[in-house]
mmCIF file of C-alpha atoms and ligand atoms in Angstrom:
data_model
loop_
_atom_site.group_PDB
_atom_site.id
_atom_site.type_symbol
_atom_site.label_atom_id
_atom_site.label_comp_id
_atom_site.label_asym_id
_atom_site.label_seq_id
_atom_site.Cartn_x
_atom_site.Cartn_y
_atom_site.Cartn_z
ATOM 1 C CA UNK V 1 -4.434 25.240 -0.836
ATOM 2 C CA UNK V 2 -4.122 23.061 2.298
ATOM 3 C CA UNK V 3 -2.411 25.981 4.134
ATOM 4 C CA UNK V 4 -5.292 28.288 3.208
ATOM 5 C CA UNK V 5 -7.848 25.656 4.285
ATOM 6 C CA UNK V 6 -6.144 25.161 7.613
ATOM 7 C CA UNK V 7 -6.366 28.920 8.338
ATOM 8 C CA UNK V 8 -10.160 28.662 7.922
ATOM 9 C CA UNK V 9 -10.596 26.203 10.839
ATOM 10 C CA UNK V 10 -12.116 23.267 8.926
ATOM 11 C CA UNK V 11 -14.331 20.942 11.074
ATOM 12 C CA UNK V 12 -16.743 19.136 8.750
ATOM 13 C CA UNK V 13 -15.184 18.968 5.357
ATOM 14 C CA UNK V 14 -16.582 17.725 1.984
ATOM 15 C CA UNK V 15 -13.856 16.997 -0.568
ATOM 16 C CA UNK V 16 -15.767 16.903 -3.883
ATOM 17 C CA UNK V 17 -14.421 14.981 -6.883
ATOM 18 C CA UNK V 18 -11.932 13.477 -4.479
ATOM 19 C CA UNK V 19 -10.478 11.112 -7.044
ATOM 20 C CA UNK V 20 -7.820 8.906 -5.553
ATOM 21 C CA UNK V 21 -7.870 10.905 -2.286
ATOM 22 C CA UNK V 22 -4.674 12.958 -2.600
ATOM 23 C CA UNK V 23 -6.234 16.104 -1.060
ATOM 24 C CA UNK V 24 -8.603 14.071 1.151
ATOM 25 C CA UNK V 25 -5.672 12.509 2.938
ATOM 26 C CA UNK V 26 -3.951 15.843 3.420
ATOM 27 C CA UNK V 27 -7.173 17.361 4.879
ATOM 28 C CA UNK V 28 -7.712 14.491 7.276
ATOM 29 C CA UNK V 29 -4.194 15.004 8.623
ATOM 30 C CA UNK V 30 -4.950 18.637 9.587
ATOM 31 C CA UNK V 31 -6.427 17.568 12.940
ATOM 32 C CA UNK V 32 -9.517 16.396 14.674
ATOM 33 C CA UNK V 33 -11.940 17.013 11.837
ATOM 34 C CA UNK V 34 -14.344 14.843 9.801
ATOM 35 C CA UNK V 35 -13.722 14.570 6.015
ATOM 36 C CA UNK V 36 -16.124 13.076 3.458
ATOM 37 C CA UNK V 37 -14.664 12.383 -0.023
ATOM 38 C CA UNK V 38 -17.249 12.222 -2.807
ATOM 39 C CA UNK V 39 -16.635 10.989 -6.356
ATOM 40 C CA UNK V 40 -18.871 9.252 -8.976
ATOM 41 C CA UNK V 41 -16.175 6.747 -9.926
ATOM 42 C CA UNK V 42 -15.909 3.510 -7.994
ATOM 43 C CA UNK V 43 -12.485 2.948 -9.300
ATOM 44 C CA UNK V 44 -11.298 6.318 -7.920
ATOM 45 C CA UNK V 45 -12.966 5.661 -4.572
ATOM 46 C CA UNK V 46 -11.294 2.242 -4.285
ATOM 47 C CA UNK V 47 -7.855 3.834 -4.819
ATOM 48 C CA UNK V 48 -8.722 6.606 -2.273
ATOM 49 C CA UNK V 49 -9.782 3.986 0.347
ATOM 50 C CA UNK V 50 -6.482 2.220 -0.186
ATOM 51 C CA UNK V 51 -4.483 5.439 0.115
ATOM 52 C CA UNK V 52 -6.188 6.484 3.380
ATOM 53 C CA UNK V 53 -6.824 3.006 4.884
ATOM 54 C CA UNK V 54 -5.385 4.052 8.355
ATOM 55 C CA UNK V 55 -7.464 7.246 8.695
ATOM 56 C CA UNK V 56 -10.410 7.080 11.068
ATOM 57 C CA UNK V 57 -11.852 10.477 10.178
ATOM 58 C CA UNK V 58 -12.447 9.941 6.441
ATOM 59 C CA UNK V 59 -15.701 8.547 4.920
ATOM 60 C CA UNK V 60 -16.274 8.029 1.145
ATOM 61 C CA UNK V 61 -19.533 8.523 -0.688
ATOM 62 C CA UNK V 62 -20.342 7.749 -4.342
ATOM 63 C CA UNK V 63 -22.187 10.609 -5.973
ATOM 64 C CA UNK V 64 -22.205 13.564 -8.320
ATOM 65 C CA UNK V 65 -21.548 17.201 -7.408
ATOM 66 C CA UNK V 66 -24.795 18.170 -9.195
ATOM 67 C CA UNK V 67 -26.899 16.041 -6.788
ATOM 68 C CA UNK V 68 -25.217 16.087 -3.381
ATOM 69 C CA UNK V 69 -26.723 13.419 -1.096
ATOM 70 C CA UNK V 70 -26.454 15.605 2.096
ATOM 71 C CA UNK V 71 -28.749 17.697 4.244
ATOM 72 C CA UNK V 72 -28.487 21.483 3.923
ATOM 73 C CA UNK V 73 -25.709 23.172 6.004
ATOM 74 C CA UNK V 74 -23.940 19.869 6.683
ATOM 75 C CA UNK V 75 -20.348 21.199 6.187
ATOM 76 C CA UNK V 76 -18.261 24.233 7.143
ATOM 77 C CA UNK V 77 -15.789 23.645 4.369
ATOM 78 C CA UNK V 78 -16.020 22.270 0.838
ATOM 79 C CA UNK V 79 -13.010 21.626 -1.353
ATOM 80 C CA UNK V 80 -12.666 20.742 -5.046
ATOM 81 C CA UNK V 81 -9.220 20.120 -6.436
ATOM 82 C CA UNK V 82 -8.961 19.729 -10.233
ATOM 83 C CA UNK V 83 -12.602 18.648 -10.284
ATOM 84 C CA UNK V 84 -14.893 21.466 -11.557
ATOM 85 C CA UNK V 85 -13.470 21.165 -15.097
ATOM 86 C CA UNK V 86 -15.236 17.795 -15.264
ATOM 87 C CA UNK V 87 -18.646 18.755 -13.856
ATOM 88 C CA UNK V 88 -21.447 18.354 -16.322
ATOM 89 C CA UNK V 89 -23.216 21.449 -14.965
ATOM 90 C CA UNK V 90 -21.039 23.809 -12.879
ATOM 91 C CA UNK V 91 -23.811 26.149 -11.965
ATOM 92 C CA UNK V 92 -25.958 23.392 -10.562
ATOM 93 C CA UNK V 93 -22.963 22.022 -8.669
ATOM 94 C CA UNK V 94 -22.230 25.464 -7.187
ATOM 95 C CA UNK V 95 -25.853 25.771 -6.027
ATOM 96 C CA UNK V 96 -25.614 22.352 -4.431
ATOM 97 C CA UNK V 97 -22.408 23.270 -2.690
ATOM 98 C CA UNK V 98 -24.004 26.487 -1.378
ATOM 99 C CA UNK V 99 -26.940 24.438 -0.022
ATOM 100 C CA UNK V 100 -24.715 21.970 1.921
ATOM 101 C CA UNK V 101 -22.450 24.705 3.318
ATOM 102 C CA UNK V 102 -23.371 26.311 6.600
ATOM 103 C CA UNK V 103 -23.497 30.096 6.951
ATOM 104 C CA UNK V 104 -19.899 31.417 7.254
ATOM 105 C CA UNK V 105 -18.664 28.288 5.480
ATOM 106 C CA UNK V 106 -15.979 28.393 2.833
ATOM 107 C CA UNK V 107 -15.559 26.820 -0.554
ATOM 108 C CA UNK V 108 -12.038 26.236 -1.903
ATOM 109 C CA UNK V 109 -11.507 25.387 -5.569
ATOM 110 C CA UNK V 110 -8.210 24.619 -7.215
ATOM 111 C CA UNK V 111 -8.288 24.361 -11.002
ATOM 112 C CA UNK V 112 -6.261 24.750 -14.160
ATOM 113 C CA UNK V 113 -7.296 28.055 -15.695
ATOM 114 C CA UNK V 114 -5.039 29.596 -18.254
ATOM 115 C CA UNK V 115 -4.771 33.387 -18.257
ATOM 116 C CA UNK V 116 -5.853 35.624 -21.136
ATOM 117 C CA UNK V 117 -3.616 34.988 -24.172
ATOM 118 C CA UNK V 118 -0.515 37.185 -24.036
ATOM 119 C CA UNK V 119 3.151 36.975 -25.010
ATOM 120 C CA UNK V 120 3.953 36.186 -21.362
ATOM 121 C CA UNK V 121 1.825 32.996 -21.229
ATOM 122 C CA UNK V 122 2.646 31.824 -24.785
ATOM 123 C CA UNK V 123 5.130 29.292 -23.351
ATOM 124 C CA UNK V 124 2.487 28.125 -20.917
ATOM 125 C CA UNK V 125 -0.050 27.559 -23.732
ATOM 126 C CA UNK V 126 2.581 25.812 -25.854
ATOM 127 C CA UNK V 127 3.271 23.462 -22.872
ATOM 128 C CA UNK V 128 -0.450 22.687 -22.361
ATOM 129 C CA UNK V 129 -1.195 22.267 -26.070
ATOM 130 C CA UNK V 130 1.898 20.446 -27.344
ATOM 131 C CA UNK V 131 4.089 19.103 -24.509
ATOM 132 C CA UNK V 132 1.639 17.857 -21.909
ATOM 133 C CA UNK V 133 -0.358 15.419 -24.071
ATOM 134 C CA UNK V 134 2.869 13.861 -25.397
ATOM 135 C CA UNK V 135 4.516 13.568 -21.984
ATOM 136 C CA UNK V 136 1.347 12.098 -20.494
ATOM 137 C CA UNK V 137 1.008 9.655 -23.367
ATOM 138 C CA UNK V 138 4.685 8.592 -23.070
ATOM 139 C CA UNK V 139 4.484 8.267 -19.295
ATOM 140 C CA UNK V 140 1.150 6.339 -19.072
ATOM 141 C CA UNK V 141 0.296 5.065 -22.568
ATOM 142 C CA UNK V 142 -3.046 6.853 -22.200
ATOM 143 C CA UNK V 143 -3.370 9.068 -25.222
ATOM 144 C CA UNK V 144 -7.061 9.922 -24.995
ATOM 145 C CA UNK V 145 -6.827 10.849 -21.303
ATOM 146 C CA UNK V 146 -4.152 13.443 -21.900
ATOM 147 C CA UNK V 147 -5.893 14.842 -24.977
ATOM 148 C CA UNK V 148 -8.943 15.265 -22.742
ATOM 149 C CA UNK V 149 -6.764 17.029 -20.169
ATOM 150 C CA UNK V 150 -5.423 19.400 -22.827
ATOM 151 C CA UNK V 151 -8.813 20.087 -24.393
ATOM 152 C CA UNK V 152 -10.617 20.563 -21.087
ATOM 153 C CA UNK V 153 -7.896 23.003 -19.779
ATOM 154 C CA UNK V 154 -7.899 25.016 -22.999
ATOM 155 C CA UNK V 155 -11.630 25.298 -23.183
ATOM 156 C CA UNK V 156 -12.055 26.175 -19.412
ATOM 157 C CA UNK V 157 -13.352 29.654 -18.948
ATOM 158 C CA UNK V 158 -11.364 32.556 -17.473
ATOM 159 C CA UNK V 159 -11.367 32.788 -13.695
ATOM 160 C CA UNK V 160 -13.593 35.901 -13.775
ATOM 161 C CA UNK V 161 -16.342 33.786 -15.413
ATOM 162 C CA UNK V 162 -16.059 31.213 -12.647
ATOM 163 C CA UNK V 163 -16.313 34.000 -10.083
ATOM 164 C CA UNK V 164 -19.498 35.285 -11.708
ATOM 165 C CA UNK V 165 -20.971 31.748 -11.620
ATOM 166 C CA UNK V 166 -20.108 31.473 -7.932
ATOM 167 C CA UNK V 167 -21.706 34.789 -7.279
ATOM 168 C CA UNK V 168 -24.834 33.667 -9.193
ATOM 169 C CA UNK V 169 -25.051 30.672 -6.837
ATOM 170 C CA UNK V 170 -25.150 32.981 -3.853
ATOM 171 C CA UNK V 171 -21.503 33.107 -2.769
ATOM 172 C CA UNK V 172 -19.949 36.295 -1.500
ATOM 173 C CA UNK V 173 -16.351 37.542 -0.889
ATOM 174 C CA UNK V 174 -15.012 35.564 -3.858
ATOM 175 C CA UNK V 175 -11.273 35.818 -4.480
ATOM 176 C CA UNK V 176 -9.005 34.038 -6.794
ATOM 177 C CA UNK V 177 -5.247 33.755 -6.841
ATOM 178 C CA UNK V 178 -3.048 32.522 -9.690
ATOM 179 C CA UNK V 179 -0.251 30.255 -8.676
ATOM 180 C CA UNK V 180 3.097 29.865 -10.429
ATOM 181 C CA UNK V 181 3.421 29.550 -13.398
ATOM 182 C CA UNK V 182 -0.012 31.086 -13.774
ATOM 183 C CA UNK V 183 -1.851 27.925 -14.801
ATOM 184 C CA UNK V 184 -3.450 26.881 -11.516
ATOM 185 C CA UNK V 185 -5.983 29.159 -9.836
ATOM 186 C CA UNK V 186 -7.229 28.961 -6.266
ATOM 187 C CA UNK V 187 -10.752 30.302 -5.722
ATOM 188 C CA UNK V 188 -12.020 31.043 -2.207
ATOM 189 C CA UNK V 189 -15.739 31.762 -1.825
ATOM 190 C CA UNK V 190 -17.737 32.455 1.318
ATOM 191 C CA UNK V 191 -21.369 31.667 2.121
ATOM 192 C CA UNK V 192 -22.393 34.585 4.382
HETATM 193 C C1 SAM R 1 -8.449 14.982 -11.605
HETATM 194 S S1 SAM R 1 -9.592 14.071 -10.638
HETATM 195 C C2 SAM R 1 -9.588 14.745 -9.077
HETATM 196 C C3 SAM R 1 -8.345 14.685 -8.299
HETATM 197 C C4 SAM R 1 -8.427 14.895 -6.794
HETATM 198 N N1 SAM R 1 -9.349 15.848 -6.382
HETATM 199 C C5 SAM R 1 -7.016 15.295 -6.384
HETATM 200 O O1 SAM R 1 -6.818 16.392 -5.985
HETATM 201 O O2 SAM R 1 -6.112 14.473 -6.495
HETATM 202 C C6 SAM R 1 -11.159 14.534 -11.238
HETATM 203 C C7 SAM R 1 -12.332 13.800 -10.541
HETATM 204 O O3 SAM R 1 -13.565 14.391 -10.897
HETATM 205 C C8 SAM R 1 -14.486 13.395 -10.779
HETATM 206 N N2 SAM R 1 -15.801 13.858 -11.389
HETATM 207 C C9 SAM R 1 -16.124 13.902 -12.701
HETATM 208 N N3 SAM R 1 -17.343 14.383 -12.826
HETATM 209 C C10 SAM R 1 -17.822 14.636 -11.561
HETATM 210 C C11 SAM R 1 -19.061 15.153 -11.025
HETATM 211 N N4 SAM R 1 -20.024 15.502 -11.847
HETATM 212 N N5 SAM R 1 -19.178 15.261 -9.704
HETATM 213 C C12 SAM R 1 -18.150 14.915 -8.891
HETATM 214 N N6 SAM R 1 -16.993 14.461 -9.345
HETATM 215 C C13 SAM R 1 -16.829 14.271 -10.654
HETATM 216 C C14 SAM R 1 -13.866 12.214 -11.499
HETATM 217 O O4 SAM R 1 -14.449 10.946 -11.221
HETATM 218 C C15 SAM R 1 -12.400 12.322 -11.018
HETATM 219 O O5 SAM R 1 -12.137 11.453 -9.972
#
């Protein structure tokens, strides 16, 4: 994802649902650009601030993707990594992202999105349904969080539905690529 973002010459970047700032930190390291990380969770933002304490080009804002507190056309790049699954209203969030992107700006979304059921991804579905919640529970002691992860991944729509929603919000030239082992999908959408 970061490689593809670098190729798009990011300058003013909004990292939505930035969580603890894993992607935010990588983006800020790409060069002389300005990155804003947005998340509704104070706890997440505190962790992100700690992670990126030395970076002078990162700013954090508390807020929701469905009501972005920015002027129109404020960014040339918007990123969302493992965030859209959690949005209360994806279509409203996509319209908001479209509003704050400048013309020719690019939206990058990375998300878990299982493929259509087939014998080839049976193992993948078994892993998400049965192995992941148990491993997560054993590793962190947080049973409910990993059940939520399983349920939200399993109920997430197919990538083609997300593409249609992006198109409905006004985006053009929408592509999506499945990454090994077919669970994560990278969407790239342009505002023309
Ligand atoms: C899995 S974490 C994101 C991880 C981070 N982007 C990364 O790559 O490490 C999902 C985040 O979505 C945030 N979130 C949930 N609902 C949101 C919303 N409506 N708008 C923006 N962020 C939201 C949560 O607070 C959480 O920090």
